[in-house]
Amino acid sequence: MNVHATPSQTVGPFFSHALPWPGGPLVVGEDAPGAVWLRGTVTDGAAEPVPDALVETWQADAGGRLSGSGFRGFGRCPTAVDGTWAIRTVKPGTVGADEAPHIAVSVFARGLLNRVVTRIYFADEPERNAADPALVRVDPQRRATLVAEPAPDGYRFDIRLQGEGETVFFDV
Amino acid sequence: MSELYPDESAQPPLAWPAYRSTRLRAPSRPLTVMPHSRTELTGPVLGDGRVGELDHDLTRQHAGEPLGERIVVHGRLLDGDGRPVPHSLVEVWQANSAGRYPHDGDQHPAPHDPNFTGVGRCLTDADGHYRFVTVKPGAYPWRNHDNAWRPAHIHFSLFGRAFTQRLITQMYFPGDPLFYQDPIYNSVPEGARERMVSAFDLSETVPEWALAYRFDLVLGGAGAVFEDTSVFEEDE
Ligand SMILES: [Fe+2]
């Protein structure tokens, strides 16, 4: 590093007319093969829903390819008044030989001076999850906070910013 | 100081009680260090599809011109090695010249401006340069503490080339008398706060038309490392 990074500041409360767009949550089209909904709720340290967060996702396509090949890979969804968000996507393929399928997540909100970063893993990949080089660094008691559970139309992944069941956040 | 700011990156801590909204939202556990995989070292390429013809000019998005002091805001997007980040999406949003956002949650009793939405987008050029035309945003009150006011600011959102470089920040104006009482500005360690303050730029003013401010942005993260690898080229 020879120049100094610009500090982060909060996204603030008033971004909903600026950052979200209708296609933002659709990483893939509604009818894309293998498309699933990835849904969750963002809650705070009082277990109350966070109605003004922005959830962004970044991932490989089903073949493990990151960007290129026409796959956007990026999803953006603001939380609703009840703290819920949803991204339409496909389960990613493998990007590294020993890695489990995963999706990188950024959460921005009023009250977060910097984004918090986490990863979504998948409950139907227990063996690969057990060997994943990032997941093995996580306290075993807290690993479940990074694992999306199957749901009727895809997967469920809740994000708890603080307190009981706090989601594991990564230093990237 | 070093306890409050454990890393040397000059980023604000997540837990900063003077900014009240952090109290129930900042994670209480330490962050987990992770080995980067290709997922973190690549990032979305959000190009022309996200940028409309007039998105860079916030004064021309409605039938009439917005009220306020017309300004040019420009600068360069750089990586941590000082290299320009070309063709990268820059998103901005701001209050109008009276300090009001067109947002239901903004209850500040200042006038809305029907000719100003306060949202802009552009791509950096081949040299990492970006340029917006807008009006100077007003300061606005908020309820963080008694008689609290945010210094005038423009929100910036940057992607760079990699997930590690993703940045949302705020650009301030030089000499703002409100800095001293703003916990958001002051959450950044002394010595790094100035990096968020634009500079008056006479060279980019447009005579008899607009003043100008320069704001260069430097992205952190390890993404630039990937640039020289075949993997990144393949992804382009
Ligand atoms: Fe603001």
CSV table of C-alpha atoms and ligand atoms in Angstrom, one decimal:
chain,number,residue,atom,x,y,z
A,1,MET,CA,0.0,0.0,0.0
A,2,ASN,CA,1.4,3.4,-0.9
A,3,VAL,CA,-1.8,5.4,-0.8
A,4,HIS,CA,-4.2,5.5,2.0
A,5,ALA,CA,-7.6,4.0,1.7
A,6,THR,CA,-10.6,6.2,1.9
A,7,PRO,CA,-12.5,5.4,5.2
A,8,SER,CA,-15.9,3.9,5.1
A,9,GLN,CA,-19.0,5.7,6.3
A,10,THR,CA,-22.5,4.5,7.0
A,11,VAL,CA,-25.0,4.1,4.1
A,12,GLY,CA,-27.4,6.1,6.3
A,13,PRO,CA,-31.2,5.7,6.4
A,14,PHE,CA,-32.0,7.4,3.1
A,15,PHE,CA,-30.7,5.2,0.3
A,16,SER,CA,-33.8,3.4,-0.8
A,17,HIS,CA,-34.5,5.7,-3.8
A,18,ALA,CA,-30.8,5.6,-4.8
A,19,LEU,CA,-29.3,2.1,-4.6
A,20,PRO,CA,-32.0,-0.6,-5.1
A,21,TRP,CA,-33.5,-1.2,-8.5
A,22,PRO,CA,-36.2,-3.6,-9.6
A,23,GLY,CA,-33.8,-6.1,-11.1
A,24,GLY,CA,-31.4,-5.9,-8.2
A,25,PRO,CA,-32.6,-9.0,-6.4
A,26,LEU,CA,-32.6,-11.0,-9.6
A,27,VAL,CA,-29.1,-12.5,-10.0
A,28,VAL,CA,-30.8,-14.8,-12.5
A,29,GLY,CA,-34.1,-14.5,-14.3
A,30,GLU,CA,-37.2,-15.8,-12.6
A,31,ASP,CA,-37.4,-18.8,-14.9
A,32,ALA,CA,-33.7,-19.6,-15.1
A,33,PRO,CA,-32.9,-23.3,-14.7
A,34,GLY,CA,-32.0,-24.2,-11.1
A,35,ALA,CA,-33.2,-20.8,-9.8
A,36,VAL,CA,-34.0,-20.6,-6.1
A,37,TRP,CA,-35.0,-17.9,-3.7
A,38,LEU,CA,-32.5,-17.1,-1.0
A,39,ARG,CA,-34.5,-15.4,1.8
A,40,GLY,CA,-33.9,-14.1,5.2
A,41,THR,CA,-34.4,-11.5,7.9
A,42,VAL,CA,-31.9,-9.0,9.2
A,43,THR,CA,-32.3,-8.5,13.0
A,44,ASP,CA,-30.5,-6.3,15.5
A,45,GLY,CA,-29.2,-6.8,19.1
A,46,ALA,CA,-32.8,-6.6,20.5
A,47,ALA,CA,-33.9,-9.3,18.0
A,48,GLU,CA,-36.0,-6.6,16.2
A,49,PRO,CA,-36.1,-6.6,12.4
A,50,VAL,CA,-33.8,-4.1,10.7
A,51,PRO,CA,-36.0,-2.4,8.1
A,52,ASP,CA,-33.4,-0.2,6.5
A,53,ALA,CA,-30.5,-2.6,5.6
A,54,LEU,CA,-29.1,-3.3,2.2
A,55,VAL,CA,-28.0,-6.9,1.5
A,56,GLU,CA,-25.6,-7.5,-1.4
A,57,THR,CA,-24.5,-10.9,-2.7
A,58,TRP,CA,-21.6,-12.0,-4.9
A,59,GLN,CA,-21.1,-15.5,-6.2
A,60,ALA,CA,-20.0,-17.9,-8.9
A,61,ASP,CA,-22.4,-19.4,-11.4
A,62,ALA,CA,-23.5,-23.1,-11.1
A,63,GLY,CA,-20.3,-24.0,-12.9
A,64,GLY,CA,-18.1,-22.2,-10.5
A,65,ARG,CA,-17.3,-19.3,-12.8
A,66,LEU,CA,-17.0,-15.8,-11.3
A,67,SER,CA,-18.0,-13.0,-13.6
A,68,GLY,CA,-17.4,-13.3,-17.4
A,69,SER,CA,-19.6,-15.7,-19.3
A,70,GLY,CA,-22.6,-13.4,-19.0
A,71,PHE,CA,-23.3,-14.3,-15.4
A,72,ARG,CA,-23.9,-11.2,-13.3
A,73,GLY,CA,-23.2,-12.9,-10.0
A,74,PHE,CA,-24.3,-9.8,-8.1
A,75,GLY,CA,-27.6,-9.4,-6.1
A,76,ARG,CA,-28.8,-6.4,-4.2
A,77,CYS,CA,-31.9,-6.2,-2.1
A,78,PRO,CA,-33.0,-3.7,0.6
A,79,THR,CA,-34.8,-5.1,3.6
A,80,ALA,CA,-38.5,-4.5,3.9
A,81,VAL,CA,-40.3,-3.1,7.0
A,82,ASP,CA,-40.2,-6.5,8.6
A,83,GLY,CA,-36.5,-6.9,8.0
A,84,THR,CA,-36.9,-9.5,5.2
A,85,TRP,CA,-34.8,-9.7,2.0
A,86,ALA,CA,-34.8,-12.1,-0.9
A,87,ILE,CA,-32.4,-12.8,-3.8
A,88,ARG,CA,-33.3,-15.0,-6.8
A,89,THR,CA,-30.2,-16.9,-7.8
A,90,VAL,CA,-28.7,-20.3,-8.4
A,91,LYS,CA,-26.6,-22.3,-6.0
A,92,PRO,CA,-23.0,-21.6,-6.9
A,93,GLY,CA,-20.6,-24.2,-8.1
A,94,THR,CA,-17.1,-24.7,-6.7
A,95,VAL,CA,-14.5,-21.9,-7.1
A,96,GLY,CA,-11.6,-23.7,-5.5
A,97,ALA,CA,-10.9,-27.5,-5.2
A,98,ASP,CA,-11.2,-27.7,-1.4
A,99,GLU,CA,-13.9,-25.1,-1.1
A,100,ALA,CA,-17.6,-25.6,-0.3
A,101,PRO,CA,-20.1,-23.7,-2.4
A,102,HIS,CA,-20.6,-20.3,-0.9
A,103,ILE,CA,-22.0,-16.8,-1.6
A,104,ALA,CA,-20.2,-13.7,-0.3
A,105,VAL,CA,-22.5,-11.2,1.5
A,106,SER,CA,-22.2,-7.5,2.4
A,107,VAL,CA,-24.7,-5.9,4.7
A,108,PHE,CA,-25.0,-2.1,4.9
A,109,ALA,CA,-27.3,-0.2,7.2
A,110,ARG,CA,-27.8,2.9,9.2
A,111,GLY,CA,-25.8,2.3,12.3
A,112,LEU,CA,-23.1,0.3,10.5
A,113,LEU,CA,-20.1,2.6,10.0
A,114,ASN,CA,-18.6,-0.1,7.7
A,115,ARG,CA,-20.3,-2.9,5.9
A,116,VAL,CA,-20.3,-6.3,7.6
A,117,VAL,CA,-19.3,-9.3,5.5
A,118,THR,CA,-20.4,-12.8,5.8
A,119,ARG,CA,-20.7,-16.0,3.7
A,120,ILE,CA,-23.7,-18.2,2.9
A,121,TYR,CA,-22.9,-21.9,2.9
A,122,PHE,CA,-25.5,-24.6,2.2
A,123,ALA,CA,-26.9,-27.2,4.6
A,124,ASP,CA,-27.0,-29.9,1.9
A,125,GLU,CA,-23.2,-29.9,1.6
A,126,PRO,CA,-22.1,-31.2,5.0
A,127,GLU,CA,-19.0,-32.9,3.9
A,128,ARG,CA,-17.6,-30.1,1.8
A,129,ASN,CA,-18.6,-27.6,4.5
A,130,ALA,CA,-16.5,-29.6,7.0
A,131,ALA,CA,-13.4,-29.1,4.9
A,132,ASP,CA,-13.9,-25.5,3.7
A,133,PRO,CA,-10.8,-23.4,4.5
A,134,ALA,CA,-12.8,-20.4,5.7
A,135,LEU,CA,-15.5,-22.3,7.6
A,136,VAL,CA,-12.9,-24.4,9.5
A,137,ARG,CA,-11.6,-21.1,11.0
A,138,VAL,CA,-14.9,-20.4,12.5
A,139,ASP,CA,-15.8,-21.4,16.1
A,140,PRO,CA,-17.7,-24.7,15.6
A,141,GLN,CA,-20.4,-23.5,17.9
A,142,ARG,CA,-21.1,-20.6,15.6
A,143,ARG,CA,-20.7,-22.3,12.1
A,144,ALA,CA,-24.5,-22.8,11.9
A,145,THR,CA,-24.9,-19.0,11.5
A,146,LEU,CA,-23.3,-19.3,8.1
A,147,VAL,CA,-25.3,-22.2,6.8
A,148,ALA,CA,-28.5,-21.6,4.7
A,149,GLU,CA,-31.3,-24.1,5.5
A,150,PRO,CA,-33.5,-25.6,2.8
A,151,ALA,CA,-36.8,-23.8,2.4
A,152,PRO,CA,-39.9,-24.6,0.2
A,153,ASP,CA,-38.7,-22.3,-2.6
A,154,GLY,CA,-35.0,-22.3,-2.0
A,155,TYR,CA,-32.9,-21.5,1.1
A,156,ARG,CA,-33.3,-19.5,4.3
A,157,PHE,CA,-30.4,-17.4,5.7
A,158,ASP,CA,-31.1,-15.0,8.6
A,159,ILE,CA,-28.6,-12.3,9.5
A,160,ARG,CA,-28.3,-11.4,13.2
A,161,LEU,CA,-26.2,-8.3,13.5
A,162,GLN,CA,-25.6,-8.5,17.3
A,163,GLY,CA,-26.3,-10.7,20.4
A,164,GLU,CA,-27.9,-14.1,20.7
A,165,GLY,CA,-27.0,-16.2,17.7
A,166,GLU,CA,-24.9,-13.4,16.2
A,167,THR,CA,-23.9,-14.1,12.6
A,168,VAL,CA,-20.2,-14.7,12.1
A,169,PHE,CA,-18.7,-11.8,10.2
A,170,PHE,CA,-15.4,-11.8,8.4
A,171,ASP,CA,-12.6,-9.4,8.2
A,172,VAL,CA,-11.9,-9.1,4.5
B,1,MET,CA,-6.3,5.4,20.1
B,2,SER,CA,-4.8,2.0,19.1
B,3,GLU,CA,-7.4,0.2,21.2
B,4,LEU,CA,-10.2,1.9,19.6
B,5,TYR,CA,-8.8,1.5,16.1
B,6,PRO,CA,-7.2,-1.9,16.1
B,7,ASP,CA,-6.1,-1.9,12.4
B,8,GLU,CA,-4.1,0.6,10.6
B,9,SER,CA,-6.5,0.9,7.7
B,10,ALA,CA,-8.1,4.0,9.3
B,11,GLN,CA,-11.5,2.5,9.0
B,12,PRO,CA,-14.1,3.5,11.6
B,13,PRO,CA,-14.9,0.9,14.3
B,14,LEU,CA,-18.2,-0.8,14.1
B,15,ALA,CA,-19.0,-0.1,17.8
B,16,TRP,CA,-19.1,3.7,18.2
B,17,PRO,CA,-21.6,4.5,20.9
B,18,ALA,CA,-21.6,8.3,20.1
B,19,TYR,CA,-23.4,7.3,16.9
B,20,ARG,CA,-26.5,5.9,18.7
B,21,SER,CA,-27.7,3.6,15.9
B,22,THR,CA,-24.5,1.5,16.3
B,23,ARG,CA,-25.5,0.4,19.7
B,24,LEU,CA,-27.9,-2.4,18.7
B,25,ARG,CA,-26.5,-3.0,15.2
B,26,ALA,CA,-22.7,-3.3,15.6
B,27,PRO,CA,-21.6,-6.9,16.0
B,28,SER,CA,-20.4,-7.6,19.5
B,29,ARG,CA,-18.0,-10.5,18.5
B,30,PRO,CA,-14.6,-9.9,16.8
B,31,LEU,CA,-14.5,-10.4,13.1
B,32,THR,CA,-13.1,-13.7,11.9
B,33,VAL,CA,-10.1,-13.5,9.7
B,34,MET,CA,-10.6,-15.6,6.5
B,35,PRO,CA,-8.4,-16.8,3.7
B,36,HIS,CA,-9.5,-15.1,0.5
B,37,SER,CA,-10.8,-17.3,-2.2
B,38,ARG,CA,-11.5,-16.3,-5.8
B,39,THR,CA,-14.9,-15.1,-4.5
B,40,GLU,CA,-13.4,-12.2,-2.6
B,41,LEU,CA,-10.7,-11.4,-5.2
B,42,THR,CA,-13.2,-10.9,-8.0
B,43,GLY,CA,-16.2,-8.6,-8.1
B,44,PRO,CA,-19.2,-7.7,-10.1
B,45,VAL,CA,-18.8,-5.7,-13.3
B,46,LEU,CA,-21.8,-3.4,-13.4
B,47,GLY,CA,-21.4,-1.5,-16.6
B,48,ASP,CA,-23.4,0.6,-19.0
B,49,GLY,CA,-26.6,-1.2,-18.2
B,50,ARG,CA,-26.8,0.5,-14.8
B,51,VAL,CA,-26.0,4.0,-16.2
B,52,GLY,CA,-28.5,6.3,-18.1
B,53,GLU,CA,-27.5,9.1,-20.3
B,54,LEU,CA,-28.2,11.9,-17.8
B,55,ASP,CA,-27.3,9.9,-14.6
B,56,HIS,CA,-24.1,11.9,-14.2
B,57,ASP,CA,-25.9,15.3,-14.2
B,58,LEU,CA,-28.2,15.6,-11.2
B,59,THR,CA,-29.3,19.1,-12.4
B,60,ARG,CA,-30.8,17.7,-15.7
B,61,GLN,CA,-33.0,14.9,-14.5
B,62,HIS,CA,-36.3,16.9,-14.3
B,63,ALA,CA,-38.2,19.5,-16.4
B,64,GLY,CA,-36.5,22.4,-14.6
B,65,GLU,CA,-33.3,23.1,-12.8
B,66,PRO,CA,-32.9,22.4,-9.1
B,67,LEU,CA,-32.4,25.3,-6.7
B,68,GLY,CA,-29.0,25.6,-5.1
B,69,GLU,CA,-25.4,26.3,-5.8
B,70,ARG,CA,-24.4,24.4,-8.9
B,71,ILE,CA,-21.2,22.4,-8.5
B,72,VAL,CA,-19.0,19.9,-10.4
B,73,VAL,CA,-17.8,17.0,-8.3
B,74,HIS,CA,-15.0,15.0,-9.8
B,75,GLY,CA,-12.0,12.9,-9.0
B,76,ARG,CA,-10.2,9.7,-9.5
B,77,LEU,CA,-10.9,6.2,-8.3
B,78,LEU,CA,-7.6,4.5,-7.3
B,79,ASP,CA,-6.6,1.2,-5.8
B,80,GLY,CA,-4.3,0.8,-2.8
B,81,ASP,CA,-1.2,0.9,-5.0
B,82,GLY,CA,-2.3,4.2,-6.5
B,83,ARG,CA,-3.4,2.8,-9.8
B,84,PRO,CA,-6.5,4.0,-11.5
B,85,VAL,CA,-9.6,1.8,-11.5
B,86,PRO,CA,-11.2,2.2,-14.9
B,87,HIS,CA,-14.7,1.5,-16.1
B,88,SER,CA,-16.0,1.1,-12.6
B,89,LEU,CA,-19.5,2.0,-11.4
B,90,VAL,CA,-19.8,5.1,-9.1
B,91,GLU,CA,-23.1,5.6,-7.4
B,92,VAL,CA,-23.9,8.9,-5.5
B,93,TRP,CA,-26.9,10.2,-3.6
B,94,GLN,CA,-27.5,13.4,-1.5
B,95,ALA,CA,-29.9,15.7,0.0
B,96,ASN,CA,-31.1,18.7,-1.9
B,97,SER,CA,-29.8,22.2,-1.3
B,98,ALA,CA,-32.2,22.7,1.6
B,99,GLY,CA,-31.0,19.5,3.3
B,100,ARG,CA,-34.0,17.3,2.4
B,101,TYR,CA,-34.1,13.8,0.9
B,102,PRO,CA,-37.0,12.7,-1.2
B,103,HIS,CA,-37.6,9.8,1.3
B,104,ASP,CA,-40.6,9.2,3.4
B,105,GLY,CA,-38.5,8.7,6.5
B,106,ASP,CA,-36.9,12.2,6.2
B,107,GLN,CA,-39.0,14.4,8.4
B,108,HIS,CA,-36.8,17.5,8.3
B,109,PRO,CA,-39.3,20.4,7.6
B,110,ALA,CA,-37.2,21.8,4.7
B,111,PRO,CA,-38.7,22.0,1.2
B,112,HIS,CA,-38.5,19.3,-1.3
B,113,ASP,CA,-37.3,20.3,-4.7
B,114,PRO,CA,-39.4,18.9,-7.5
B,115,ASN,CA,-36.4,19.3,-9.9
B,116,PHE,CA,-34.0,17.3,-7.8
B,117,THR,CA,-33.9,13.6,-6.9
B,118,GLY,CA,-30.3,13.7,-5.8
B,119,VAL,CA,-29.2,10.4,-7.3
B,120,GLY,CA,-26.4,9.9,-9.8
B,121,ARG,CA,-24.4,7.2,-11.5
B,122,CYS,CA,-21.5,7.0,-13.8
B,123,LEU,CA,-18.6,4.8,-14.9
B,124,THR,CA,-15.0,5.9,-14.3
B,125,ASP,CA,-13.1,6.5,-17.6
B,126,ALA,CA,-10.0,4.7,-18.8
B,127,ASP,CA,-7.9,6.8,-16.3
B,128,GLY,CA,-10.2,6.1,-13.4
B,129,HIS,CA,-11.8,9.6,-13.5
B,130,TYR,CA,-15.4,10.4,-12.8
B,131,ARG,CA,-17.4,13.6,-12.9
B,132,PHE,CA,-20.8,14.7,-11.7
B,133,VAL,CA,-22.7,17.9,-12.0
B,134,THR,CA,-25.0,18.6,-9.1
B,135,VAL,CA,-26.0,21.2,-6.5
B,136,LYS,CA,-24.3,21.6,-3.1
B,137,PRO,CA,-26.3,19.6,-0.5
B,138,GLY,CA,-27.6,21.3,2.6
B,139,ALA,CA,-26.8,20.3,6.1
B,140,TYR,CA,-29.6,18.5,7.9
B,141,PRO,CA,-30.7,17.8,11.5
B,142,TRP,CA,-31.0,14.3,12.9
B,143,ARG,CA,-31.9,13.0,16.3
B,144,ASN,CA,-28.7,11.4,17.4
B,145,HIS,CA,-28.0,13.9,20.1
B,146,ASP,CA,-29.3,17.3,21.2
B,147,ASN,CA,-29.3,19.7,18.3
B,148,ALA,CA,-27.4,17.3,16.1
B,149,TRP,CA,-26.7,18.3,12.5
B,150,ARG,CA,-25.0,16.3,9.7
B,151,PRO,CA,-22.3,18.2,7.9
B,152,ALA,CA,-23.2,18.6,4.2
B,153,HIS,CA,-22.2,15.4,2.4
B,154,ILE,CA,-22.6,13.3,-0.7
B,155,HIS,CA,-22.9,9.6,-0.3
B,156,PHE,CA,-20.6,7.5,-2.6
B,157,SER,CA,-20.8,3.8,-3.5
B,158,LEU,CA,-17.9,2.1,-5.2
B,159,PHE,CA,-17.2,-1.4,-6.4
B,160,GLY,CA,-13.6,-1.4,-7.8
B,161,ARG,CA,-12.6,-4.8,-9.2
B,162,ALA,CA,-13.0,-7.1,-6.3
B,163,PHE,CA,-15.4,-7.9,-3.5
B,164,THR,CA,-12.7,-6.9,-1.0
B,165,GLN,CA,-12.7,-3.3,-2.5
B,166,ARG,CA,-16.4,-2.6,-2.1
B,167,LEU,CA,-16.8,0.8,-0.4
B,168,ILE,CA,-19.7,3.0,0.7
B,169,THR,CA,-18.5,6.4,2.1
B,170,GLN,CA,-19.5,10.1,2.3
B,171,MET,CA,-17.8,13.1,0.7
B,172,TYR,CA,-17.7,16.2,2.8
B,173,PHE,CA,-16.9,19.8,2.0
B,174,PRO,CA,-13.8,21.7,3.2
B,175,GLY,CA,-14.0,23.8,6.3
B,176,ASP,CA,-17.5,22.6,7.4
B,177,PRO,CA,-18.2,24.1,10.9
B,178,LEU,CA,-20.3,21.1,11.8
B,179,PHE,CA,-17.5,18.5,11.7
B,180,TYR,CA,-16.7,18.8,15.4
B,181,GLN,CA,-20.1,17.6,16.6
B,182,ASP,CA,-20.7,14.8,14.0
B,183,PRO,CA,-20.1,11.3,15.4
B,184,ILE,CA,-20.2,9.8,12.0
B,185,TYR,CA,-17.3,11.9,10.6
B,186,ASN,CA,-15.4,11.6,13.9
B,187,SER,CA,-15.7,7.8,14.0
B,188,VAL,CA,-12.8,7.8,11.7
B,189,PRO,CA,-9.4,8.3,13.4
B,190,GLU,CA,-7.9,11.7,13.4
B,191,GLY,CA,-5.5,11.9,10.6
B,192,ALA,CA,-7.7,9.9,8.2
B,193,ARG,CA,-10.8,12.1,8.4
B,194,GLU,CA,-9.4,14.5,5.8
B,195,ARG,CA,-9.5,11.7,3.2
B,196,MET,CA,-13.3,12.2,3.2
B,197,VAL,CA,-13.1,15.9,2.6
B,198,SER,CA,-13.2,17.2,-0.9
B,199,ALA,CA,-11.0,20.1,-2.0
B,200,PHE,CA,-12.2,23.2,-3.8
B,201,ASP,CA,-10.8,22.9,-7.3
B,202,LEU,CA,-10.6,26.2,-9.2
B,203,SER,CA,-9.3,24.4,-12.3
B,204,GLU,CA,-12.5,22.5,-12.8
B,205,THR,CA,-14.9,25.4,-12.1
B,206,VAL,CA,-16.9,26.6,-15.1
B,207,PRO,CA,-16.8,30.4,-15.3
B,208,GLU,CA,-20.1,32.0,-14.7
B,209,TRP,CA,-21.7,28.6,-14.3
B,210,ALA,CA,-20.4,26.3,-11.6
B,211,LEU,CA,-17.9,25.9,-8.7
B,212,ALA,CA,-16.0,22.6,-8.5
B,213,TYR,CA,-14.7,20.2,-5.8
B,214,ARG,CA,-12.2,17.4,-6.2
B,215,PHE,CA,-12.6,14.1,-4.4
B,216,ASP,CA,-10.2,11.2,-5.0
B,217,LEU,CA,-11.2,7.8,-3.7
B,218,VAL,CA,-8.8,5.0,-2.7
B,219,LEU,CA,-10.1,1.5,-2.4
B,220,GLY,CA,-8.6,-0.9,0.2
B,221,GLY,CA,-8.7,-4.6,-0.1
B,222,ALA,CA,-6.6,-7.1,-1.9
B,223,GLY,CA,-8.4,-7.1,-5.2
B,224,ALA,CA,-5.7,-5.3,-7.2
B,225,VAL,CA,-3.4,-8.3,-6.6
B,226,PHE,CA,-5.6,-10.2,-8.9
B,227,GLU,CA,-5.4,-7.8,-11.8
B,228,ASP,CA,-2.2,-9.3,-13.2
B,229,THR,CA,-3.2,-12.9,-13.1
B,230,SER,CA,-4.6,-14.8,-15.9
B,231,VAL,CA,-7.7,-15.5,-13.8
B,232,PHE,CA,-8.7,-11.9,-13.8
B,233,GLU,CA,-8.2,-11.6,-17.6
B,234,GLU,CA,-10.3,-14.7,-18.1
B,235,ASP,CA,-13.0,-13.0,-16.1
B,236,GLU,CA,-13.0,-9.8,-18.0
C,1,FE,FE,-27.0,11.6,4.2
